[in-house]
PDB file of C-alpha atoms in Angstrom:
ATOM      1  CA  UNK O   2     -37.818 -59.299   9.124  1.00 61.00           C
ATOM      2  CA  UNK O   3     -36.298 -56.209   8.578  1.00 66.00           C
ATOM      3  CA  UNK O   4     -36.423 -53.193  11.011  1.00 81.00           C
ATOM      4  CA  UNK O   5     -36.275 -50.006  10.178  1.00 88.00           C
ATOM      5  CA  UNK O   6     -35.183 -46.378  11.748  1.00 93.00           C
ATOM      6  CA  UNK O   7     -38.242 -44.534  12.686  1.00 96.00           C
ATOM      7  CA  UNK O   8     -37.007 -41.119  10.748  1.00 97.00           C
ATOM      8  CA  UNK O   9     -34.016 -41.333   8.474  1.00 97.00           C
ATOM      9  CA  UNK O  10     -32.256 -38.507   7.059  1.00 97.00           C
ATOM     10  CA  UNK O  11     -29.733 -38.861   4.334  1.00 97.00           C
ATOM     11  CA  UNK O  12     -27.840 -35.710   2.745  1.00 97.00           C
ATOM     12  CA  UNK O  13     -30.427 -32.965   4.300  1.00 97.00           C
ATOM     13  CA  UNK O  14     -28.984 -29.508   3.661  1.00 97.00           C
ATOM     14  CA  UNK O  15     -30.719 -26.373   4.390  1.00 97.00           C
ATOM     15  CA  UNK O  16     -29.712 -22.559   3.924  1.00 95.00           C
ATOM     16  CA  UNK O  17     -31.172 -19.028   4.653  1.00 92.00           C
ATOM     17  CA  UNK O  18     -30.713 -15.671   2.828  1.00 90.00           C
ATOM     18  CA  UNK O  19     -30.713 -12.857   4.213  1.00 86.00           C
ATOM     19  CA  UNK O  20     -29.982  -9.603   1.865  1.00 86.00           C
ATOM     20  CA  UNK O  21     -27.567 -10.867  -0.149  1.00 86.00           C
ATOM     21  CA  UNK O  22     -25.947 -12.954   2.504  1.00 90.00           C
ATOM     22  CA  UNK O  23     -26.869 -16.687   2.576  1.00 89.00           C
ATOM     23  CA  UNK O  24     -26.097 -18.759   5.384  1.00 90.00           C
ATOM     24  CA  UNK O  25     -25.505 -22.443   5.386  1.00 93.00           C
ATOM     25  CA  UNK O  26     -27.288 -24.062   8.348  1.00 95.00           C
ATOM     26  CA  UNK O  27     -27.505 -27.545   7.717  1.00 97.00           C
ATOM     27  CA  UNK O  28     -24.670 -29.140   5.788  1.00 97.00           C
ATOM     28  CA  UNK O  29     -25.331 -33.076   3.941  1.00 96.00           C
ATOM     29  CA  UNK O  30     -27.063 -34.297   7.273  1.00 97.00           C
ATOM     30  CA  UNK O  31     -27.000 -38.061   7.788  1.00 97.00           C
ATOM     31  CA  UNK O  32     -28.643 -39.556  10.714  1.00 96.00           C
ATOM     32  CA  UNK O  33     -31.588 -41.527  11.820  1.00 96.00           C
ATOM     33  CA  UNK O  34     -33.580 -42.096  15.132  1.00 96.00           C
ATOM     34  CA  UNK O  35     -35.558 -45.545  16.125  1.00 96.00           C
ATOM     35  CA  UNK O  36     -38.880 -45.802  17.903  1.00 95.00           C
ATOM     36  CA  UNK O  37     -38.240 -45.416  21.916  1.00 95.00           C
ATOM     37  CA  UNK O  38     -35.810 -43.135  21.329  1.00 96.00           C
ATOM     38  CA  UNK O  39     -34.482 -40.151  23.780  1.00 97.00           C
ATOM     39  CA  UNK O  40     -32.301 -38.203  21.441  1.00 97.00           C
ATOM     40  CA  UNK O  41     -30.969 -34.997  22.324  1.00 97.00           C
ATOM     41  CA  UNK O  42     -29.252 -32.600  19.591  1.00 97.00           C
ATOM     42  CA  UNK O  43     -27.301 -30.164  21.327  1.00 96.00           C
ATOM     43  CA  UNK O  44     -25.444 -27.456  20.118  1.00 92.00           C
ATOM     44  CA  UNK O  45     -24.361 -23.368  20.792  1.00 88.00           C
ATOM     45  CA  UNK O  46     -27.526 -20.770  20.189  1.00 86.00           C
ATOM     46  CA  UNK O  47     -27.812 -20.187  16.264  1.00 87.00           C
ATOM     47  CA  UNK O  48     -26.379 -23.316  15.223  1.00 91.00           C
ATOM     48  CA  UNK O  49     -29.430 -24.796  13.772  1.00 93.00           C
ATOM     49  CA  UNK O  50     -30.857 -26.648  16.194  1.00 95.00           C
ATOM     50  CA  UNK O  51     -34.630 -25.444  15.896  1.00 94.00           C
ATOM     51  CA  UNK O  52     -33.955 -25.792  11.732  1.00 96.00           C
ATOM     52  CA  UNK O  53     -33.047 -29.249  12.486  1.00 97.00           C
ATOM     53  CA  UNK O  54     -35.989 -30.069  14.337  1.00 96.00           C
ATOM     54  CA  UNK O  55     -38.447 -28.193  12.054  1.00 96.00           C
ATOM     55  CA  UNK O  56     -37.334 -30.551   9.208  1.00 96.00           C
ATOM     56  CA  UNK O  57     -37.960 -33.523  11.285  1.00 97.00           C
ATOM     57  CA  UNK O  58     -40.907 -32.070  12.264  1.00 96.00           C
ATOM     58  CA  UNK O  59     -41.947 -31.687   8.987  1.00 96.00           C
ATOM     59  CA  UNK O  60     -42.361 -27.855   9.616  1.00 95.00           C
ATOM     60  CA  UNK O  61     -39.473 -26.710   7.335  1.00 95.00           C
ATOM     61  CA  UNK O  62     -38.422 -28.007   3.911  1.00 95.00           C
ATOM     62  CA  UNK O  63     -34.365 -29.060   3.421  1.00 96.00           C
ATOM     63  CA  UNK O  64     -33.311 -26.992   0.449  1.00 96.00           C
ATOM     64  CA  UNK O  65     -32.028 -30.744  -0.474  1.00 96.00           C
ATOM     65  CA  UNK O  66     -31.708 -34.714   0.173  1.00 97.00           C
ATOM     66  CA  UNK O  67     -33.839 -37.527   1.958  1.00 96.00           C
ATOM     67  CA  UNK O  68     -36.294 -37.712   4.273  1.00 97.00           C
ATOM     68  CA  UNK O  69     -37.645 -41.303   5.453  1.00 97.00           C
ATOM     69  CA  UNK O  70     -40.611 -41.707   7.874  1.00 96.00           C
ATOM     70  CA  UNK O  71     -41.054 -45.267   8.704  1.00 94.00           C
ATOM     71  CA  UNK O  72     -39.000 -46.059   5.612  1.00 95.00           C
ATOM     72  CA  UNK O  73     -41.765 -43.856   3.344  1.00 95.00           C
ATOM     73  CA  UNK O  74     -40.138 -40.823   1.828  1.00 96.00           C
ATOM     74  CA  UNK O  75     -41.589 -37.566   2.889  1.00 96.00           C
ATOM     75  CA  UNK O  76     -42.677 -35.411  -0.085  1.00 93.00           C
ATOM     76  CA  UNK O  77     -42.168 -32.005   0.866  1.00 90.00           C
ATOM     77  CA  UNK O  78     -44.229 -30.804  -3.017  1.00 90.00           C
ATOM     78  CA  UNK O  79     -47.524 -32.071  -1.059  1.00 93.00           C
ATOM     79  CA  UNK O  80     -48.532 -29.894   1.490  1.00 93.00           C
ATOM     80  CA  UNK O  81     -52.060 -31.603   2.059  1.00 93.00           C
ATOM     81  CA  UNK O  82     -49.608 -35.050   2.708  1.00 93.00           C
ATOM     82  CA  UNK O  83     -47.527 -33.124   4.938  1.00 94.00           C
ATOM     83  CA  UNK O  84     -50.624 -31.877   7.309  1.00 93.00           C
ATOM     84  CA  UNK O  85     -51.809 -35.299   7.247  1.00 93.00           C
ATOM     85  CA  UNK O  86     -48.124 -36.670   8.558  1.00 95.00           C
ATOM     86  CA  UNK O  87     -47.389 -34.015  10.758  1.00 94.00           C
ATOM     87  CA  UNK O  88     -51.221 -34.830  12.375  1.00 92.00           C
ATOM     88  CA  UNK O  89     -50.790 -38.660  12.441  1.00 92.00           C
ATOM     89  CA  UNK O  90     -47.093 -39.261  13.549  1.00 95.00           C
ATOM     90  CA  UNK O  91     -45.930 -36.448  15.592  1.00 96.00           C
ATOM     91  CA  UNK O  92     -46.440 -34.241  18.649  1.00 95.00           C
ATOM     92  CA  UNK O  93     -44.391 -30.740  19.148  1.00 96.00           C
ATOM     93  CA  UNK O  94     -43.760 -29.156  22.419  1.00 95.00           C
ATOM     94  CA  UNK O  95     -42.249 -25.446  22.232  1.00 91.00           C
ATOM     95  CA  UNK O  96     -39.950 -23.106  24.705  1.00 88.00           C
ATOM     96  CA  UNK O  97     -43.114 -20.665  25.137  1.00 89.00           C
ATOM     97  CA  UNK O  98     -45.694 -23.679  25.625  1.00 91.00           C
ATOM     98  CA  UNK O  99     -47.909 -22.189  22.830  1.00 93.00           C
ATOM     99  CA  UNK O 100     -51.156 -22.936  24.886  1.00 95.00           C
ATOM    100  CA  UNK O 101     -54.224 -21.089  23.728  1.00 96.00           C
ATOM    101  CA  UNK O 102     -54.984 -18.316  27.123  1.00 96.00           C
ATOM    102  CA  UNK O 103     -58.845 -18.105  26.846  1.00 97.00           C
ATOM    103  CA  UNK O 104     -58.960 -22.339  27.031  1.00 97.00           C
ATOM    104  CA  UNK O 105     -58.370 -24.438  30.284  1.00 97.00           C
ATOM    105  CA  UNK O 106     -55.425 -27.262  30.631  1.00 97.00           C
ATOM    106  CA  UNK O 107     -58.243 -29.820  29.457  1.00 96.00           C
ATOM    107  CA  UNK O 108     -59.658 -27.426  26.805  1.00 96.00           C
ATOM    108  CA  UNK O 109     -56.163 -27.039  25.675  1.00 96.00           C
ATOM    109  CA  UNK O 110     -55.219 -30.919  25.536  1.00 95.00           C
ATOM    110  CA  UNK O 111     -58.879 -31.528  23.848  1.00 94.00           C
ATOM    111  CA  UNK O 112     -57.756 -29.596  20.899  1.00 92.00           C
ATOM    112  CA  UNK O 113     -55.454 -31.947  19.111  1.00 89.00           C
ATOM    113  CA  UNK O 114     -58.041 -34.698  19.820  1.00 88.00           C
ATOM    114  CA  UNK O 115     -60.569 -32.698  17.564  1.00 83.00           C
ATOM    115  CA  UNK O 116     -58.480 -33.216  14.302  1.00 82.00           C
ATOM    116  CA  UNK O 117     -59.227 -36.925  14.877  1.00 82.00           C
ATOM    117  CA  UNK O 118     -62.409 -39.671  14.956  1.00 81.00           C
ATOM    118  CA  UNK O 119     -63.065 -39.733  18.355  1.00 85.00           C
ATOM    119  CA  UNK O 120     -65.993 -39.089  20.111  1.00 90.00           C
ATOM    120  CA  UNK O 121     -66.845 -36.253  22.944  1.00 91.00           C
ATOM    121  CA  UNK O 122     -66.817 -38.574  25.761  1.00 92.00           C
ATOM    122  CA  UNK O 123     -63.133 -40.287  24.504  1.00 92.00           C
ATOM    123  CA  UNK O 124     -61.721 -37.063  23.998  1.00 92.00           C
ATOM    124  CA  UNK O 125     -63.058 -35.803  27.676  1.00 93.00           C
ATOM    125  CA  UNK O 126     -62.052 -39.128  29.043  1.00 94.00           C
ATOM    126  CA  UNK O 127     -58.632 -39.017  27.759  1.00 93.00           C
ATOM    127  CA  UNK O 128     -57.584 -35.329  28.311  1.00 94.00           C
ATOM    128  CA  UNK O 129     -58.352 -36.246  32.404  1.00 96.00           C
ATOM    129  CA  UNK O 130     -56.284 -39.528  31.871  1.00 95.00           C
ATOM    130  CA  UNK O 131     -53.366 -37.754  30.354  1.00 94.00           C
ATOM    131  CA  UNK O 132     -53.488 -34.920  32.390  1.00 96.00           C
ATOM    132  CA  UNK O 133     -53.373 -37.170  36.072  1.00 94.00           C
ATOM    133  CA  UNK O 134     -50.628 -38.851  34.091  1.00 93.00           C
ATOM    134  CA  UNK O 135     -48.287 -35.723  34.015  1.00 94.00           C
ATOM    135  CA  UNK O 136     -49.516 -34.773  37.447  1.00 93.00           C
ATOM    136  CA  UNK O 137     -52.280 -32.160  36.846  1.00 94.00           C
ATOM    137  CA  UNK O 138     -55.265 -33.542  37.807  1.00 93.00           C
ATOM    138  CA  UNK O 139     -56.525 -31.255  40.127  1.00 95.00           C
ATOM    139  CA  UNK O 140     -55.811 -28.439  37.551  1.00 95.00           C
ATOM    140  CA  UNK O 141     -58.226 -29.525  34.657  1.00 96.00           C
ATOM    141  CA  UNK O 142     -60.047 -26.271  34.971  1.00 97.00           C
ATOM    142  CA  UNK O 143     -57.665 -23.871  35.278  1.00 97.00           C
ATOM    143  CA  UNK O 144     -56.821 -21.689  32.513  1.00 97.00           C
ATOM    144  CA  UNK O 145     -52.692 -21.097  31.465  1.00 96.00           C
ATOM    145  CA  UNK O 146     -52.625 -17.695  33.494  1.00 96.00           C
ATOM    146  CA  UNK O 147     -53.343 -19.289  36.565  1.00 97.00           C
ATOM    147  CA  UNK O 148     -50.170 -22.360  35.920  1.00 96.00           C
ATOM    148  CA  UNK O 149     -47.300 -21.948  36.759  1.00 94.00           C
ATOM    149  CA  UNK O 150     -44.565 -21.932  33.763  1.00 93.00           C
ATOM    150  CA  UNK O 151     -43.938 -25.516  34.919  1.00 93.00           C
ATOM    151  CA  UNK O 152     -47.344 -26.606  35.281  1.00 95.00           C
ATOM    152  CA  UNK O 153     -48.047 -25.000  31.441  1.00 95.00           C
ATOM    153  CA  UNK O 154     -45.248 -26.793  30.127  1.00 94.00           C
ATOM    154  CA  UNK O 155     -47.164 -30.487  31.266  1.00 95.00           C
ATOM    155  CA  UNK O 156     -49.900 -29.171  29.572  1.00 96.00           C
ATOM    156  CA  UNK O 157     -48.073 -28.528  26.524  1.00 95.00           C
ATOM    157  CA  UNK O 158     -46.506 -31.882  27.162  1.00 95.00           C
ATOM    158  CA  UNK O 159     -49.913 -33.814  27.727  1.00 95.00           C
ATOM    159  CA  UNK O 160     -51.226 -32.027  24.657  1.00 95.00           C
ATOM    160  CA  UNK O 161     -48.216 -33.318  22.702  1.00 95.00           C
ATOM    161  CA  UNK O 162     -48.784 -36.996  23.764  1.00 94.00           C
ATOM    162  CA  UNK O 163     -52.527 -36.701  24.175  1.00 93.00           C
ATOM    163  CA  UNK O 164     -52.800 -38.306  20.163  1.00 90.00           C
ATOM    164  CA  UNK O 165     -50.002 -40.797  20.673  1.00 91.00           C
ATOM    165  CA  UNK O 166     -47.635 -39.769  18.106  1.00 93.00           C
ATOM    166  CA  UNK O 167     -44.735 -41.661  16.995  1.00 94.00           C
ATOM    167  CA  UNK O 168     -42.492 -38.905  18.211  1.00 97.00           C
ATOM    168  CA  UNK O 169     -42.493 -35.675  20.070  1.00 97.00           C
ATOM    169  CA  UNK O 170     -39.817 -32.769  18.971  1.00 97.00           C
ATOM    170  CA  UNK O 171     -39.175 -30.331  21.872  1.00 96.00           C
ATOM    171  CA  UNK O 172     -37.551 -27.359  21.154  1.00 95.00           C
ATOM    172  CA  UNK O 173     -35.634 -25.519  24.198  1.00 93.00           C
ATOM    173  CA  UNK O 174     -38.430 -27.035  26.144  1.00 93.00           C
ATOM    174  CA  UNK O 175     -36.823 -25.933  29.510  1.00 92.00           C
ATOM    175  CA  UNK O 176     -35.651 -22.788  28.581  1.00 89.00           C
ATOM    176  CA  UNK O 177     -38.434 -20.581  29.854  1.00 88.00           C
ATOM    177  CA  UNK O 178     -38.024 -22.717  33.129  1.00 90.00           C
ATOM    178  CA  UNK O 179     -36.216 -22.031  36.767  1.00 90.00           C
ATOM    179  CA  UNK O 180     -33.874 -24.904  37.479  1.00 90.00           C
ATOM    180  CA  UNK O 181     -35.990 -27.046  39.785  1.00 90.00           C
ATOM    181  CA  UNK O 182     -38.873 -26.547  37.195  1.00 90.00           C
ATOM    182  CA  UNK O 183     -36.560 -27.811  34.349  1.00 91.00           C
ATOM    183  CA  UNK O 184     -35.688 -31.089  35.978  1.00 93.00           C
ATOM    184  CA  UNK O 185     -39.235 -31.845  36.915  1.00 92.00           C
ATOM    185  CA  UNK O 186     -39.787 -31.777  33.433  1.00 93.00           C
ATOM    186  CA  UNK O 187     -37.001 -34.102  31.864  1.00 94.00           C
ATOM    187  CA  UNK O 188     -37.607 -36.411  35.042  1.00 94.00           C
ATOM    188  CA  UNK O 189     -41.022 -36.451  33.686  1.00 93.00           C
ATOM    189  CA  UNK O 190     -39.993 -36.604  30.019  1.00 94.00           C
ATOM    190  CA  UNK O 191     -37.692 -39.549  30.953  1.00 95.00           C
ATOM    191  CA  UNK O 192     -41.074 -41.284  32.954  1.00 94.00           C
ATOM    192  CA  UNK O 193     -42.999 -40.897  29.689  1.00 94.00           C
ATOM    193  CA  UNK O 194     -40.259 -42.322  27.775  1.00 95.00           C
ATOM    194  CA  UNK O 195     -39.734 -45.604  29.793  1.00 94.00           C
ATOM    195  CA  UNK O 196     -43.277 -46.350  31.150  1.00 93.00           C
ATOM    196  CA  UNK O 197     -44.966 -45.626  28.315  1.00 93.00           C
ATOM    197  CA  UNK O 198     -42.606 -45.596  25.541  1.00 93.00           C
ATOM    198  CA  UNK O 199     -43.164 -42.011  24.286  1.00 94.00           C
ATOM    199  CA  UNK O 200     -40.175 -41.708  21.588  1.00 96.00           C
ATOM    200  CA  UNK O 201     -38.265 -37.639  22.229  1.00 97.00           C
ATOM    201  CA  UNK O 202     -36.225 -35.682  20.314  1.00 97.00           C
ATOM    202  CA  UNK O 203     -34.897 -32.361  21.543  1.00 97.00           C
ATOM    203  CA  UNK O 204     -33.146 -29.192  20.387  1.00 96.00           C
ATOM    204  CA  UNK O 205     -31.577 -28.187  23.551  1.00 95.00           C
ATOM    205  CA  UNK O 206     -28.487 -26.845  25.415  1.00 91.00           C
ATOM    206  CA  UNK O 207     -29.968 -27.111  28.893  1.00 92.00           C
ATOM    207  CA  UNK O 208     -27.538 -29.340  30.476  1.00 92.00           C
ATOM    208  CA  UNK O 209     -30.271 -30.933  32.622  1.00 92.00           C
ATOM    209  CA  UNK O 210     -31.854 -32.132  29.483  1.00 94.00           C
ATOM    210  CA  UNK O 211     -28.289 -33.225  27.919  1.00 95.00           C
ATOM    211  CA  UNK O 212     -27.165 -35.150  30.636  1.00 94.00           C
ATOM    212  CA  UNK O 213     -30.736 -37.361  30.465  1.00 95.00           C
ATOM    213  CA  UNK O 214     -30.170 -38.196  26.680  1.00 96.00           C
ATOM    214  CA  UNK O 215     -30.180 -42.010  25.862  1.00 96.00           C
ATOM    215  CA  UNK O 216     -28.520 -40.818  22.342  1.00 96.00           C
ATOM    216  CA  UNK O 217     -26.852 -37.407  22.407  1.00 97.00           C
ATOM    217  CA  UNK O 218     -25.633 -35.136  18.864  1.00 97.00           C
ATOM    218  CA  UNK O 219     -23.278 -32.240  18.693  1.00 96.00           C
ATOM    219  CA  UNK O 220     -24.364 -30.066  15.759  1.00 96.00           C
ATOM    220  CA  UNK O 221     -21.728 -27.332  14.916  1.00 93.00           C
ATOM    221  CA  UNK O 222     -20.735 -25.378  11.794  1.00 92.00           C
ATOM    222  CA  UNK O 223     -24.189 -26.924   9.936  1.00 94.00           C
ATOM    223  CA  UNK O 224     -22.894 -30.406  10.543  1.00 95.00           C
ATOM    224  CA  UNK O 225     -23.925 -33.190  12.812  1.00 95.00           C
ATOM    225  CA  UNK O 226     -22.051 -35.669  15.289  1.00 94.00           C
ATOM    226  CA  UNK O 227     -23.019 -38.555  17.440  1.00 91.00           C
ATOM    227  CA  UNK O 228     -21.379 -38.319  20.908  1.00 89.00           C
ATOM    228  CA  UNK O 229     -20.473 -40.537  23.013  1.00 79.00           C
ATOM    229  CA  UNK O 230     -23.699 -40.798  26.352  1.00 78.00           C
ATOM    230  CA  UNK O 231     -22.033 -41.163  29.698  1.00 60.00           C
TER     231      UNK O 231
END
């Protein structure tokens, strides 16, 4: 039986404008990544990195080309389609955590949860498991202010996986972090990945996070490479 990539991409070009300026940012992008994957795209700051990872994400439209989820096209025309993919298939974790200050770490990982068919007690039940999981179980109450930045990351991170997407996009997702902080994180990351077979994709150009990648990309003047890992 055949297998196929778990995203696909095939001729994805995107541009901005800006006055009467346009800038190229994506140029004919062919790639794919497969279910278990730890794929980092690195690249300098402004090179398209977060555009890339908004496509995939579902969060930007390509101005042209391909999109395959699971081998079924994405149609970017259907924006009530789009929710429903972006809700069934993938978790996001962002640079400034994006956790909502008035909720607590379990509050915050309920949320997702909500969007879905399970009941009070699952959703309570497995916020706690996912939160002892990335090691804040004796934090369920507190609220982001009282986290530290790397303790509100593993929130973000347990709210990303709370749903069991397909695949989690991380943008800069150690960049608000001290060094120590950062490699908690990808250690983490990596745990997810292996144990529990959490597929990643990054925008990064944290080294920490770089050096971890089981498939690495350079992306560079809009276009993108596979390098060589290790």
């Amino acid at each position: 039986m055949k297998t196929y990539p778990l995203l696909e991409l095939t001729e994805i070009s995107k541009s901005y404008t800006l006055g009467k300026t346009k800038f190229q940012v994506l140029k004919d992008i062919d790639t794919s990544f497969h279910d278990g994957c730890f794929s980092v795209i690195a690249g300098p700051s402004g090179s398209g990195k977060s555009t890339l990872l908004n496509v995939l994400g579902c969060l930007d439209t390509p101005d042209q080309g391909n999109y395959l989820l699971n081998n079924r096209k994405i149609d970017y025309n259907n924006k009530r389609e789009l929710a429903k993919t972006r809700k069934n298939n993938f978790g996001f974790v962002f640079q400034s955590f994006n956790l909502i200050p008035v909720l607590t770490a379990m509050e915050n990982v309920e949320l997702p949860m909500g969007l879905h068919s399970f009941t009070k007690k699952e959703i309570q039940e497995k916020s706690t498991e996912i939160l002892n999981l990335v090691g804040l179980g004796h934090r369920l109450h507190n609220k982001p202010s009282e986290l530290s930045g790397g303790e509100q990351q593993r929130v973000a991170i347990a709210r990303a996986i709370v749903s069991k997407p397909k695949v989690v996009f991380a943008d800069e997702p150690t960049a608000n972090l001290d060094r120590k902080n950062s490699q908690n994180i990808v250690s983490l990351m990596k745990q997810l990945n292996k144990e529990h077979g959490v597929s990643f994709v990054f925008a990064s150009h944290d080294e920490a996070v770089i050096q971890a990648a089981k498939e690495l990309y350079l992306l560079e003047n809009g276009r993108l490479q596979m390098k060589k890992v290790g």
